[in-house]
Short mmCIF file of C-alpha atoms in Angstrom, two decimals:
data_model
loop_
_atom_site.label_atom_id
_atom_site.label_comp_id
_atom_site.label_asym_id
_atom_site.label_seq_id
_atom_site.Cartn_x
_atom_site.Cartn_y
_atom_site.Cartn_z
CA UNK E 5 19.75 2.66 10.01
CA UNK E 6 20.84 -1.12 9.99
CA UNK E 7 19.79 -3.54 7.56
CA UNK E 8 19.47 -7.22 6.90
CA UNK E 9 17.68 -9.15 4.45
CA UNK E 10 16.85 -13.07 5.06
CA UNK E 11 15.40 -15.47 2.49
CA UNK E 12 13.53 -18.38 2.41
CA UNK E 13 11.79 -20.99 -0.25
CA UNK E 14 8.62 -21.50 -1.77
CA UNK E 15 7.19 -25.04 -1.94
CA UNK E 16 5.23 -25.86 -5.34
CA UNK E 17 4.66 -29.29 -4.74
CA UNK E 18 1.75 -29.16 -7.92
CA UNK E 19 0.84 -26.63 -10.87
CA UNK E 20 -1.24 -23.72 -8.69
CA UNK E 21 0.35 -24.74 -5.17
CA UNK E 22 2.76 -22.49 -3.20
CA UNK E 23 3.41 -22.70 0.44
CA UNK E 24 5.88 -21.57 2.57
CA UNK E 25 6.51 -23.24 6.16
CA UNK E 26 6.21 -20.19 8.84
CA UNK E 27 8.73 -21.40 10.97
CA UNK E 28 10.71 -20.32 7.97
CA UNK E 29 9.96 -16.73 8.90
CA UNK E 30 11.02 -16.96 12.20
CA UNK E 31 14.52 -18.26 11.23
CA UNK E 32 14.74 -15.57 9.14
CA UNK E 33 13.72 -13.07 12.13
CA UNK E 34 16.07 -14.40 13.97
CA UNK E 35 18.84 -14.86 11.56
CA UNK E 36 18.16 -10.47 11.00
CA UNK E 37 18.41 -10.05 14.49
CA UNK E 38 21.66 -11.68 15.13
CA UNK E 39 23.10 -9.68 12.09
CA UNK E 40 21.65 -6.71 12.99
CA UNK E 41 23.24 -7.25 16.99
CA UNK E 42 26.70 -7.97 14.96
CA UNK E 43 26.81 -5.05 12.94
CA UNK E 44 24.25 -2.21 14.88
CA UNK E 45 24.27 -3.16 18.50
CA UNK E 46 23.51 0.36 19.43
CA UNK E 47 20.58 0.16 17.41
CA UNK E 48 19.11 -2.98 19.13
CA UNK E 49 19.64 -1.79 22.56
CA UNK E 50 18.08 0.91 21.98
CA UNK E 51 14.51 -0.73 20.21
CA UNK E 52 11.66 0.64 21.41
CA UNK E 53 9.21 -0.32 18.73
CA UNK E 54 8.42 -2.94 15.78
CA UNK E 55 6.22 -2.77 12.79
CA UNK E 56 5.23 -5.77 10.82
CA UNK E 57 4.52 -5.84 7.11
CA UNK E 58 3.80 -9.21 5.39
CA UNK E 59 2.57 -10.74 1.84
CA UNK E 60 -1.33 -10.54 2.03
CA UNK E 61 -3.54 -13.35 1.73
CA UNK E 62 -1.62 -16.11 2.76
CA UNK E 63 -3.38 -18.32 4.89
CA UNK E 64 -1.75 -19.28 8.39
CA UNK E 65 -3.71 -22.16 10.12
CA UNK E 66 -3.22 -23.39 14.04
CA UNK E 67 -4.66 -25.15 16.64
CA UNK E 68 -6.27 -24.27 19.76
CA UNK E 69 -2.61 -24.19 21.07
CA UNK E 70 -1.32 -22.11 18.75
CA UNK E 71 0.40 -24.80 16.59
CA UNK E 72 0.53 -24.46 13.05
CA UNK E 73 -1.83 -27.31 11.50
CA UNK E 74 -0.59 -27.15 7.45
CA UNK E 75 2.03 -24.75 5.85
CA UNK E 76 0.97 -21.20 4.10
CA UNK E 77 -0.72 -21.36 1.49
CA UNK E 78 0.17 -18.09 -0.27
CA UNK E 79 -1.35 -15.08 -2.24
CA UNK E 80 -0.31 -16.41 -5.78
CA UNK E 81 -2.04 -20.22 -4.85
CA UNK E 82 -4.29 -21.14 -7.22
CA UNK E 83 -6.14 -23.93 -6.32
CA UNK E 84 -8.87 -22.80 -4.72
CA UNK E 85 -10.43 -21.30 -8.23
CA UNK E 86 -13.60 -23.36 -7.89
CA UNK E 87 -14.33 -22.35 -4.25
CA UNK E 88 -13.63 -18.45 -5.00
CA UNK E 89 -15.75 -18.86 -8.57
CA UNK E 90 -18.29 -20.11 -6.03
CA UNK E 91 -18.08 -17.58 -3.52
CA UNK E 92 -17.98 -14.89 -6.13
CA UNK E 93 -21.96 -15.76 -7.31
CA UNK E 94 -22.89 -14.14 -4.57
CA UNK E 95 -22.64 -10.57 -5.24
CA UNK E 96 -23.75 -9.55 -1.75
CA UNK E 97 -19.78 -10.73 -1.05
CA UNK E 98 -18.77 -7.71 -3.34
CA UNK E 99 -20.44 -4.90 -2.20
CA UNK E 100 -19.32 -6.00 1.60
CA UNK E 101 -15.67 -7.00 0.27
CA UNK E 102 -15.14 -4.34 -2.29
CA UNK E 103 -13.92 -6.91 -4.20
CA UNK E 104 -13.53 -9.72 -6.46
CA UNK E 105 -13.31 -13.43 -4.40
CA UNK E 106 -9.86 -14.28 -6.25
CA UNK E 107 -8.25 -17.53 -5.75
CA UNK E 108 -5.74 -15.80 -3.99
CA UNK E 109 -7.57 -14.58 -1.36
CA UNK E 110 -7.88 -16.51 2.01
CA UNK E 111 -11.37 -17.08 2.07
CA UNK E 112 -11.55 -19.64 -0.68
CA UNK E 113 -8.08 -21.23 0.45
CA UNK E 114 -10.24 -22.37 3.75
CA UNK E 115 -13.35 -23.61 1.49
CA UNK E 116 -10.68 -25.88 0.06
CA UNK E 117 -9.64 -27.04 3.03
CA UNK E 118 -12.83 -27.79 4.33
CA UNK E 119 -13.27 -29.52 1.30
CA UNK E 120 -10.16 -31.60 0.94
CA UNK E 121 -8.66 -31.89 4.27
CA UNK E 122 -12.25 -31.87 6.78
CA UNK E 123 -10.06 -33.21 9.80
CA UNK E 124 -7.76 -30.23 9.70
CA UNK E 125 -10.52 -27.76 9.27
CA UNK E 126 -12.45 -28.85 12.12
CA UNK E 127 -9.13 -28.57 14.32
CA UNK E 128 -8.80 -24.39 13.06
CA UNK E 129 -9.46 -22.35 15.83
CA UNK E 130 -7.03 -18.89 14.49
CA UNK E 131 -6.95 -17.95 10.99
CA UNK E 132 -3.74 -15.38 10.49
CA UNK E 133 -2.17 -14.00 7.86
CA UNK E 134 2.03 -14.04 7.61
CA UNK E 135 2.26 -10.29 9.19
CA UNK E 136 0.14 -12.05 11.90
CA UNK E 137 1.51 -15.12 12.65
CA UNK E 138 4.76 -13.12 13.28
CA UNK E 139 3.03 -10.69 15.87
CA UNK E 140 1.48 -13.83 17.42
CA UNK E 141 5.52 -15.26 17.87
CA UNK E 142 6.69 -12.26 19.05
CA UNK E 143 3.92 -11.22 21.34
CA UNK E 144 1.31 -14.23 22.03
CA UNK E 145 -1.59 -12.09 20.90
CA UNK E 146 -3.66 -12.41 17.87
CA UNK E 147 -4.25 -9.38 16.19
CA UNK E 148 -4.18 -8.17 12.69
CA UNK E 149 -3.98 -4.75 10.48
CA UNK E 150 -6.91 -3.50 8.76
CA UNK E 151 -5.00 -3.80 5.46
CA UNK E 152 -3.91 -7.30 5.80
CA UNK E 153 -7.61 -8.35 6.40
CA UNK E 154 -9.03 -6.48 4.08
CA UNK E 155 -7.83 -9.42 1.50
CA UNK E 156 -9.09 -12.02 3.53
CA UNK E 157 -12.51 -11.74 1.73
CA UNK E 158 -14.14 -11.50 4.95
CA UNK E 159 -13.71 -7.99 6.10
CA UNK E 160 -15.97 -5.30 5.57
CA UNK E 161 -13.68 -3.26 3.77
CA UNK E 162 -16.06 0.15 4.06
CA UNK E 163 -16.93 -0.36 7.95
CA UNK E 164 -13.58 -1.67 8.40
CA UNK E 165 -14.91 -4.73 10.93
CA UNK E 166 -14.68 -8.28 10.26
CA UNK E 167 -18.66 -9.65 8.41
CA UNK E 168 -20.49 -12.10 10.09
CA UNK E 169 -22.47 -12.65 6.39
CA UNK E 170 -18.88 -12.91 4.56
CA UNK E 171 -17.85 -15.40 7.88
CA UNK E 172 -20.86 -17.31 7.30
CA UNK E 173 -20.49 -17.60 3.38
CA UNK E 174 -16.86 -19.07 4.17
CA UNK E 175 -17.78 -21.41 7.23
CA UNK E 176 -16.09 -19.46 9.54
CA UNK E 177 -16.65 -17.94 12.39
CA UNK E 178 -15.93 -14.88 14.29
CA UNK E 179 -14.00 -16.57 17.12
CA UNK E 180 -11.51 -17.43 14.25
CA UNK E 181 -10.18 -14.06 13.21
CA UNK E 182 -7.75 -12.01 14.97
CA UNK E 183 -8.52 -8.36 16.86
CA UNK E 184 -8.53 -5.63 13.94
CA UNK E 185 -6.68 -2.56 14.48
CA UNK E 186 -5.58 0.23 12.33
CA UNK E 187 -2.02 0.22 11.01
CA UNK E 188 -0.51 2.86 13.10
CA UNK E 189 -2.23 1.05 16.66
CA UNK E 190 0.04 -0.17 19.49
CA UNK E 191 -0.87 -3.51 19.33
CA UNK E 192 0.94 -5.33 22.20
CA UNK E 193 4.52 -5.91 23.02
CA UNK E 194 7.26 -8.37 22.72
CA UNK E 195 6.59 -10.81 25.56
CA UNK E 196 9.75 -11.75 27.84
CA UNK E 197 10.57 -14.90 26.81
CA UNK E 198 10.85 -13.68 23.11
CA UNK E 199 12.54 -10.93 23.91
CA UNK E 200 15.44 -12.71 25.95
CA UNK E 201 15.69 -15.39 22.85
CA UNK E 202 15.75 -12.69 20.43
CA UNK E 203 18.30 -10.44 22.33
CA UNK E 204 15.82 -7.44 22.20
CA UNK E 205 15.16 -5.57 24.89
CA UNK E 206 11.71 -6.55 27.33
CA UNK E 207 8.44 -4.12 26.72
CA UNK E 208 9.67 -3.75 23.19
CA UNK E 209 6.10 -2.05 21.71
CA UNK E 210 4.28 -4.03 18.56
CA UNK E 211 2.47 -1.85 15.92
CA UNK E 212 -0.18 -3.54 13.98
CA UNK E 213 1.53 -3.08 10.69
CA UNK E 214 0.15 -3.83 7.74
CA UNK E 215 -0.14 -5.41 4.03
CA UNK E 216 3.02 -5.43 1.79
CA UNK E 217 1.62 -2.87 -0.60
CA UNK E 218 -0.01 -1.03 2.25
CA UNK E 219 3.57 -0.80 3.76
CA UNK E 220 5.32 -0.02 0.77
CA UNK E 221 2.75 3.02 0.67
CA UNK E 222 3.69 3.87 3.94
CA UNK E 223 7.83 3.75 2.82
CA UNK E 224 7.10 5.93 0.19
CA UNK E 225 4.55 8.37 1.58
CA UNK E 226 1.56 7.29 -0.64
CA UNK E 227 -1.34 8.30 1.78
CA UNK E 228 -3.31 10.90 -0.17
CA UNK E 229 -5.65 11.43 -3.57
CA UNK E 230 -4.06 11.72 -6.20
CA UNK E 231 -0.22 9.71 -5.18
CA UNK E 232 -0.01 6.63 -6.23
CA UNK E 233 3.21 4.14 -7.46
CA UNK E 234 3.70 2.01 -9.93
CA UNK E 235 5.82 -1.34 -8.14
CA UNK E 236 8.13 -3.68 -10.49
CA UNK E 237 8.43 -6.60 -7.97
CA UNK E 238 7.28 -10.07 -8.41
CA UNK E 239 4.41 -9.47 -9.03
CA UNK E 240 3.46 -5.81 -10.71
CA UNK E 241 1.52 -3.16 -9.02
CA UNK E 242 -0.23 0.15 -9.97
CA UNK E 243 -1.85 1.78 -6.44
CA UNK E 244 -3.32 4.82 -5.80
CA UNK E 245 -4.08 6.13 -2.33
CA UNK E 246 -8.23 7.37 -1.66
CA UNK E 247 -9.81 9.69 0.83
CA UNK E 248 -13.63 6.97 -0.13
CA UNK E 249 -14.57 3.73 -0.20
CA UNK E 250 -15.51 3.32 -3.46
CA UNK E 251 -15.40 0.07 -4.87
CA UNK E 252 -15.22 -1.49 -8.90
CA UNK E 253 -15.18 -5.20 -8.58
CA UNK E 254 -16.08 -5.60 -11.82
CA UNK E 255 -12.75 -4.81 -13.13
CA UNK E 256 -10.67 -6.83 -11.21
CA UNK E 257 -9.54 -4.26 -9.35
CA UNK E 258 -8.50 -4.30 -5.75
CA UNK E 259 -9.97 -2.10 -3.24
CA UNK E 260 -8.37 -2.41 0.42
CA UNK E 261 -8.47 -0.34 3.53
CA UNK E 262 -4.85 1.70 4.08
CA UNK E 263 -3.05 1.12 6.76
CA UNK E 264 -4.17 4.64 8.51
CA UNK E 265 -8.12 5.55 9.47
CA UNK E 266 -10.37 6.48 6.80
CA UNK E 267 -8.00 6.00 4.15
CA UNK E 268 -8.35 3.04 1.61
CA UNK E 269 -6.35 2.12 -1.79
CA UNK E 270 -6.87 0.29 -4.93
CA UNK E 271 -4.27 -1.35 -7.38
CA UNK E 272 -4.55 -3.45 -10.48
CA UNK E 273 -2.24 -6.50 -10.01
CA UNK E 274 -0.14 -8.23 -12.19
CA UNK E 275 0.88 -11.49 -11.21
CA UNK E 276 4.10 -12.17 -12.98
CA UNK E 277 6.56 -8.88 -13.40
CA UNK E 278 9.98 -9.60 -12.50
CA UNK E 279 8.92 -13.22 -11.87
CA UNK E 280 8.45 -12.72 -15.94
CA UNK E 281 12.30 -11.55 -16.50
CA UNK E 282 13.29 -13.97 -13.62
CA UNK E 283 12.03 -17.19 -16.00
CA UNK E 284 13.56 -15.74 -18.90
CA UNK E 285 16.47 -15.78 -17.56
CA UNK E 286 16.26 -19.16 -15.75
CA UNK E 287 15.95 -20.46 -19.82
CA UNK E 288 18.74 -18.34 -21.14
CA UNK E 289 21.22 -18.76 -18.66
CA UNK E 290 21.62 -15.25 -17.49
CA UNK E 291 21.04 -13.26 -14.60
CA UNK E 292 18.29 -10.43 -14.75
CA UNK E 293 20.57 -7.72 -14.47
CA UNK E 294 22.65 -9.59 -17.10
CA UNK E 295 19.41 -9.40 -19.70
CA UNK E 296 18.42 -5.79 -18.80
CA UNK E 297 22.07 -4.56 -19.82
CA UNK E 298 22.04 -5.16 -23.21
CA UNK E 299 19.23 -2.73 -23.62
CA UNK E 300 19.85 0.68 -23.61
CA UNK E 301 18.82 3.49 -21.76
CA UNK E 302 16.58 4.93 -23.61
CA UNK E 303 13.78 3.02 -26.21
CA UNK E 304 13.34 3.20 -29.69
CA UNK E 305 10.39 1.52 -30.87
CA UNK E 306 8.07 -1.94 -29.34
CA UNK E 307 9.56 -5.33 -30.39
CA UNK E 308 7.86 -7.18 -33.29
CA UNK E 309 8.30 -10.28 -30.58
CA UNK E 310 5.39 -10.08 -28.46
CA UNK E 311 5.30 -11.83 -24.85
CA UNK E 312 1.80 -12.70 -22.81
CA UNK E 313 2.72 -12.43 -19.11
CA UNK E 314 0.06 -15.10 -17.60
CA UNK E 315 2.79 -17.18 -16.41
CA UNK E 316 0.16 -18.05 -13.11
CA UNK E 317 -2.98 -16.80 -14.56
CA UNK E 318 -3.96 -13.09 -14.27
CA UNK E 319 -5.60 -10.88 -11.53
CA UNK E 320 -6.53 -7.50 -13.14
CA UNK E 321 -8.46 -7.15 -15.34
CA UNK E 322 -8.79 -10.54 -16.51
CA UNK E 323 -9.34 -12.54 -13.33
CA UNK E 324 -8.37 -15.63 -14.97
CA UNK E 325 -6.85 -18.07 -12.82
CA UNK E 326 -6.00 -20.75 -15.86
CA UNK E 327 -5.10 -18.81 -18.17
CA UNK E 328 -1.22 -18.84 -19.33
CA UNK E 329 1.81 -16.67 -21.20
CA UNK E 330 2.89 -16.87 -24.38
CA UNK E 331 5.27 -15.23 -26.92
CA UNK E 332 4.47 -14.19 -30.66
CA UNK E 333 5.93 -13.47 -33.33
CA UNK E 334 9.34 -15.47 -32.96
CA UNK E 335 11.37 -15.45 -36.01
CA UNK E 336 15.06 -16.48 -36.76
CA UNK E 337 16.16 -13.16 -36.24
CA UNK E 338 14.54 -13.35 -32.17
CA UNK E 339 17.87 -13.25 -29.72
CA UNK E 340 17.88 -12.63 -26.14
CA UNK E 341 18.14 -9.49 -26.40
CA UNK E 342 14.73 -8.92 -28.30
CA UNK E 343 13.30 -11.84 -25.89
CA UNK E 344 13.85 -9.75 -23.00
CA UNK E 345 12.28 -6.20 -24.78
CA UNK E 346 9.50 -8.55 -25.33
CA UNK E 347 9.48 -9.30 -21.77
CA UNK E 348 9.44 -5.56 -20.73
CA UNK E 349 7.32 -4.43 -23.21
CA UNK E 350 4.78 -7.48 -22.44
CA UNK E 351 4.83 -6.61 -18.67
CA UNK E 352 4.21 -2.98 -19.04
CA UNK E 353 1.20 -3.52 -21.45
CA UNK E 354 -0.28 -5.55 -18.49
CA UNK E 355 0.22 -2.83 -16.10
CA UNK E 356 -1.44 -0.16 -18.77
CA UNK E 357 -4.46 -2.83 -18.86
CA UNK E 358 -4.32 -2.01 -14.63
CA UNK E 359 -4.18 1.49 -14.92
CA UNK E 360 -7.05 1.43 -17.83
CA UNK E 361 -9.44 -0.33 -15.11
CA UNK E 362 -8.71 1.97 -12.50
CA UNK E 363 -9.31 4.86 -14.42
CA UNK E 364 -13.20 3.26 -13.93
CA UNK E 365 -12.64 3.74 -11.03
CA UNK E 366 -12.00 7.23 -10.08
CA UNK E 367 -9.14 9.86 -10.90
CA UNK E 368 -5.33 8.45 -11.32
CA UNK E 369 -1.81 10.09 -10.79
CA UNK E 370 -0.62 12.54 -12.61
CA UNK E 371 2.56 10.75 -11.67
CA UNK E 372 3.50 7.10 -10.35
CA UNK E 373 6.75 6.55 -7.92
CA UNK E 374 8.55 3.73 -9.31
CA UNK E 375 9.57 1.07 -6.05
CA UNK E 376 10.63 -2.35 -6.55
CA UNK E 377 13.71 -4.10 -8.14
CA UNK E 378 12.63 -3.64 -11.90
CA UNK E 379 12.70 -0.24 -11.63
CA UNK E 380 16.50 -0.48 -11.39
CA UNK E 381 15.84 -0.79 -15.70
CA UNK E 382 15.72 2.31 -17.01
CA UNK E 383 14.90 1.02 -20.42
CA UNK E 384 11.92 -0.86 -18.55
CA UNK E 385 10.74 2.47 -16.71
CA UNK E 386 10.90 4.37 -19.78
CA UNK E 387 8.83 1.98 -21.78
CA UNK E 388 6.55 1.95 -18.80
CA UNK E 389 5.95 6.06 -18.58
CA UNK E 390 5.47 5.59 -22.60
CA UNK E 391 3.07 3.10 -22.58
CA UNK E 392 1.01 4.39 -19.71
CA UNK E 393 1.56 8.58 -20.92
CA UNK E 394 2.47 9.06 -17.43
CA UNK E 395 5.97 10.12 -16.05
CA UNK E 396 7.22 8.01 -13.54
CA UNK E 397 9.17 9.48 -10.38
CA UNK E 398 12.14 7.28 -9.34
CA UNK E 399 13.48 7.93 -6.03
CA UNK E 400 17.18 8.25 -5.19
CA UNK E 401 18.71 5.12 -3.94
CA UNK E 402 17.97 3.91 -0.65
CA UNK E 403 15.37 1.22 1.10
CA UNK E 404 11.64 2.52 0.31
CA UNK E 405 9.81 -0.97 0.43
CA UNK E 406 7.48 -2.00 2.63
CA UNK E 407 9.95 -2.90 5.82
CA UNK E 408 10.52 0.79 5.60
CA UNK E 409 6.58 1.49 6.00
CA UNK E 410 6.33 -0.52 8.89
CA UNK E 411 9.18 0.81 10.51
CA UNK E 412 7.11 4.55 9.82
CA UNK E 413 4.30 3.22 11.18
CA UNK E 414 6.04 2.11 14.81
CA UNK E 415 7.15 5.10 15.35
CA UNK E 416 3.72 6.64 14.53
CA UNK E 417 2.35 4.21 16.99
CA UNK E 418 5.18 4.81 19.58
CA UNK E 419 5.37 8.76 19.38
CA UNK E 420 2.14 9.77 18.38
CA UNK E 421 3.82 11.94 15.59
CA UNK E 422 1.84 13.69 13.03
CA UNK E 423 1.47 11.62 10.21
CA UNK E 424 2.63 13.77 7.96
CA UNK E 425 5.79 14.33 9.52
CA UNK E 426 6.47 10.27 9.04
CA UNK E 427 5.17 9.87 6.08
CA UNK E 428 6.90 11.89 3.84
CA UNK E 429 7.89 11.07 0.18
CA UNK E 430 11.28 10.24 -1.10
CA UNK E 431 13.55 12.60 -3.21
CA UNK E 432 13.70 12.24 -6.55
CA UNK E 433 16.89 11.55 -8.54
CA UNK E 434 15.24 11.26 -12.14
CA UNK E 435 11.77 12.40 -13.72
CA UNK E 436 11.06 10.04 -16.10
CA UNK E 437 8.43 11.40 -18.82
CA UNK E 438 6.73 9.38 -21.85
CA UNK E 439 8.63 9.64 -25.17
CA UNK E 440 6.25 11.66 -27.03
CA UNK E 441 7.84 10.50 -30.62
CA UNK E 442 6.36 6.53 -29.59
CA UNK E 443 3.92 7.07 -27.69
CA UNK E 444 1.64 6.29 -31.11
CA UNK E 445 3.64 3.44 -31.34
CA UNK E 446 3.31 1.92 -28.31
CA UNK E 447 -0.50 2.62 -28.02
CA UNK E 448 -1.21 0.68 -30.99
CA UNK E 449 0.80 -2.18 -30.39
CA UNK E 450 -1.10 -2.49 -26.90
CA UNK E 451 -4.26 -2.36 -29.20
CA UNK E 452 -2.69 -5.81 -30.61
CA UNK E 453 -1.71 -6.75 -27.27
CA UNK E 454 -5.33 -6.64 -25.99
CA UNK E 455 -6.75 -8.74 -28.50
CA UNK E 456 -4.85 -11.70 -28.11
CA UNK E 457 -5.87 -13.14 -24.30
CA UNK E 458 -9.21 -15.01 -25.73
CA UNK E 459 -7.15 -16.54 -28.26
CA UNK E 460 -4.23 -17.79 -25.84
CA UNK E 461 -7.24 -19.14 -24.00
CA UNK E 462 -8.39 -21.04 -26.77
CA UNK E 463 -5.25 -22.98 -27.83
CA UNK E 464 -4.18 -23.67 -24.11
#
């Protein structure tokens, strides 16, 4: 298996903006590509499928040509609050979106457009989403995974078809949405003049793909009841797979179609995980991985510093788009080394606050899979399964993220596989279980931990 990973910047040009410039994407395809020819040319050659995944909600705007009219605006953009608070009054959006209209989401990113910049709107004729826009490059086609559009805000997320009443609430229109398909679904293909500039081979096959959690689902084998994952990545994730469609907008928390037929998911979000530890260490001076060493393995006890991590607002269950972080009780005595338990500690209260609301929602996993780069902590897994009660899995090492689920998902497309035979889970190198001895502990200082959001509010 060859890999390469590419990287490319975020623009925050104001508090709540952050866009990235597509074309960035498709340097960063091609950059892969030419690695990938360097050190795997076998593997090229012999390509006979691709599967996209992508960051949901980030809206992709272009012309009747096919240009692109304004750069991403992305999933953790903020400023459409007003619009979504808007669209969210009418509770008819709900029940067809299975969700709450978060800023995030695409829907309200276009009200503001319409709103603020009326000459660009008028010149939209193709909404996409990143996964998308980089199936249109490579194939000229506009199409888009079930996943993906569920957290557009305009899909009916049960009947899994685009709503002309959601459409209509956002000033859109049908004509403006990609063709759905399911995850799994040859798509297209790799037209020839991409192929030749890519230095693929021509009739290369395009899955749809799917949504970055979706995919990472699909790179860890979350399809069923009952499996779900707990993801330390930017932003922090609890998902579990379900066989219904049975939404709970109310608490924030996200209910999207899987990637495969008659199979949906829902997750509480956090906004700010490692992006938490990552600005910590941007104000210490240290790297991450620096910070996380001087803990040890194993816990002893929460912090008496506290930390709040609303660094952008929160998604689940708070829904509070203004809202911001905070630490507590900072003393002398704090050092960087307490700062960063805080850190932890305050990051895996937020994800029990997830896990709480989806308990509403139906039954949870016995067990979460831990994915993502936090989970390389142990100390931070640990005080995760002990705040939560709930052991946490942690694969051996090796690429389970959501590149890996799209790959799975091309070669269900190509070779008509069972699914099960693709999507299996990883092996396990270490069973993580709650500590027992804190688990007291740690449930009482979430109690503390809970009440302190309205007052946060109140002084910001």
């Amino acid at each position: 298996m060859g890999v390469s990973d590419q990287s490319y910047s975020v623009s925050s040009i104001s508090s709540g903006y952050n866009e990235q410039n597509p074309k960035d994407w498709i340097d960063a395809l091609k950059a892969a590509l030419s690695e990938l020819r360097r050190t795997n040319a076998e593997a090229v050659a012999n390509l006979d499928a691709i599967g996209i995944a992508g960051h949901m909600h980030g809206a992709t705007l272009l012309d009747k040509n096919g240009a692109i009219l304004h750069p991403c605006i992305l999933w953790n953009d903020t400023r459409s609050h007003k619009q979504a608070s808007k669209l969210d009054q009418d509770k008819n959006l709900r029940n067809i979106t299975g969700n709450i209209i978060f800023p995030g989401f695409t829907a309200p990113k276009l009200l503001w457009v319409q709103e603020n910049k009326p000459e660009l709107f008028t010149n939209i004729a193709k909404v996409l989403l990143p996964a998308s826009y980089l199936g249109y490059y490579l194939t000229g086609d506009y199409f888009m995974d079930m996943s993906d559009a569920a957290g557009t805000s305009w899909l009916d997320v049960r009947n899994r078809c685009w709503s002309d009443y959601a459409l209509n609430a956002g000033n859109m229109r049908s004509d403006q949405m990609p063709a759905l398909f399911e995850g799994s679904q040859l798509a297209s293909s790799v037209s020839k003049f991409i192929a030749d500039e890519l230095g693929i081979p021509r009739g290369v096959s395009v899955v749809a793909g799917a949504g970055d959690n979706a995919a990472a689902a699909c790179g860890v084998g979350i399809m069923q009841e009952g499996q779900g994952f707990v993801s330390l990545g930017t932003s922090g994730v609890i998902l579990t797979a379900r066989s219904e469609c049975n939404p709970l907008a109310e608490a924030a928390v996200h209910t999207f179609c899987h990637a495969l037929p008659n199979t949906w998911y829902q997750m509480g979000v956090i906004l700010s995980a490692t992006n938490s530890l990552n600005w910590l260490s941007s104000i210490i001076g240290q790297s991450p991985s620096q910070l996380a060493a001087k803990l040890n393995d194993e816990i002893d006890g929460p912090s008496s510093e506290k930390f709040y991590p609303y660094l952008s607002g929160e998604r689940t269950p708070l829904n509070d788009a203004h809202i911001r972080g905070g630490f507590a009780g900072l003393s002398t005595n704090s050092t960087a080394t307490k700062l960063t338990q805080a850190v932890m500690e305050g990051v895996a209260f937020a994800l029990r606050d997830c896990l709480e609301a989806l308990k509403k929602a139906g039954p949870c996993p016995e067990q979460l899979l831990a994915i993502g780069g936090g989970g390389r902590s142990r100390y931070w897994l640990e005080t995760i399964a002990t705040c939560l009660n709930t052991p946490i899995a942690c694969p051996t090492d090796g690429e389970y993220g959501a590149a890996l689920g799209a790959a799975r998902l091309a070669i269900l497309g190509k070779t008509g596989e069972p699914i099960k035979n693709i999507l299996s889970q990883p092996s396990i190198s270490e069973m993580i279980e709650p500590r027992q001895d804190l688990i007291d502990d740690y449930c009482q200082a979430f109690k503390m931990y809970k009440n302190v959001p309205l007052h946060l509010k109140s002084i910001q």
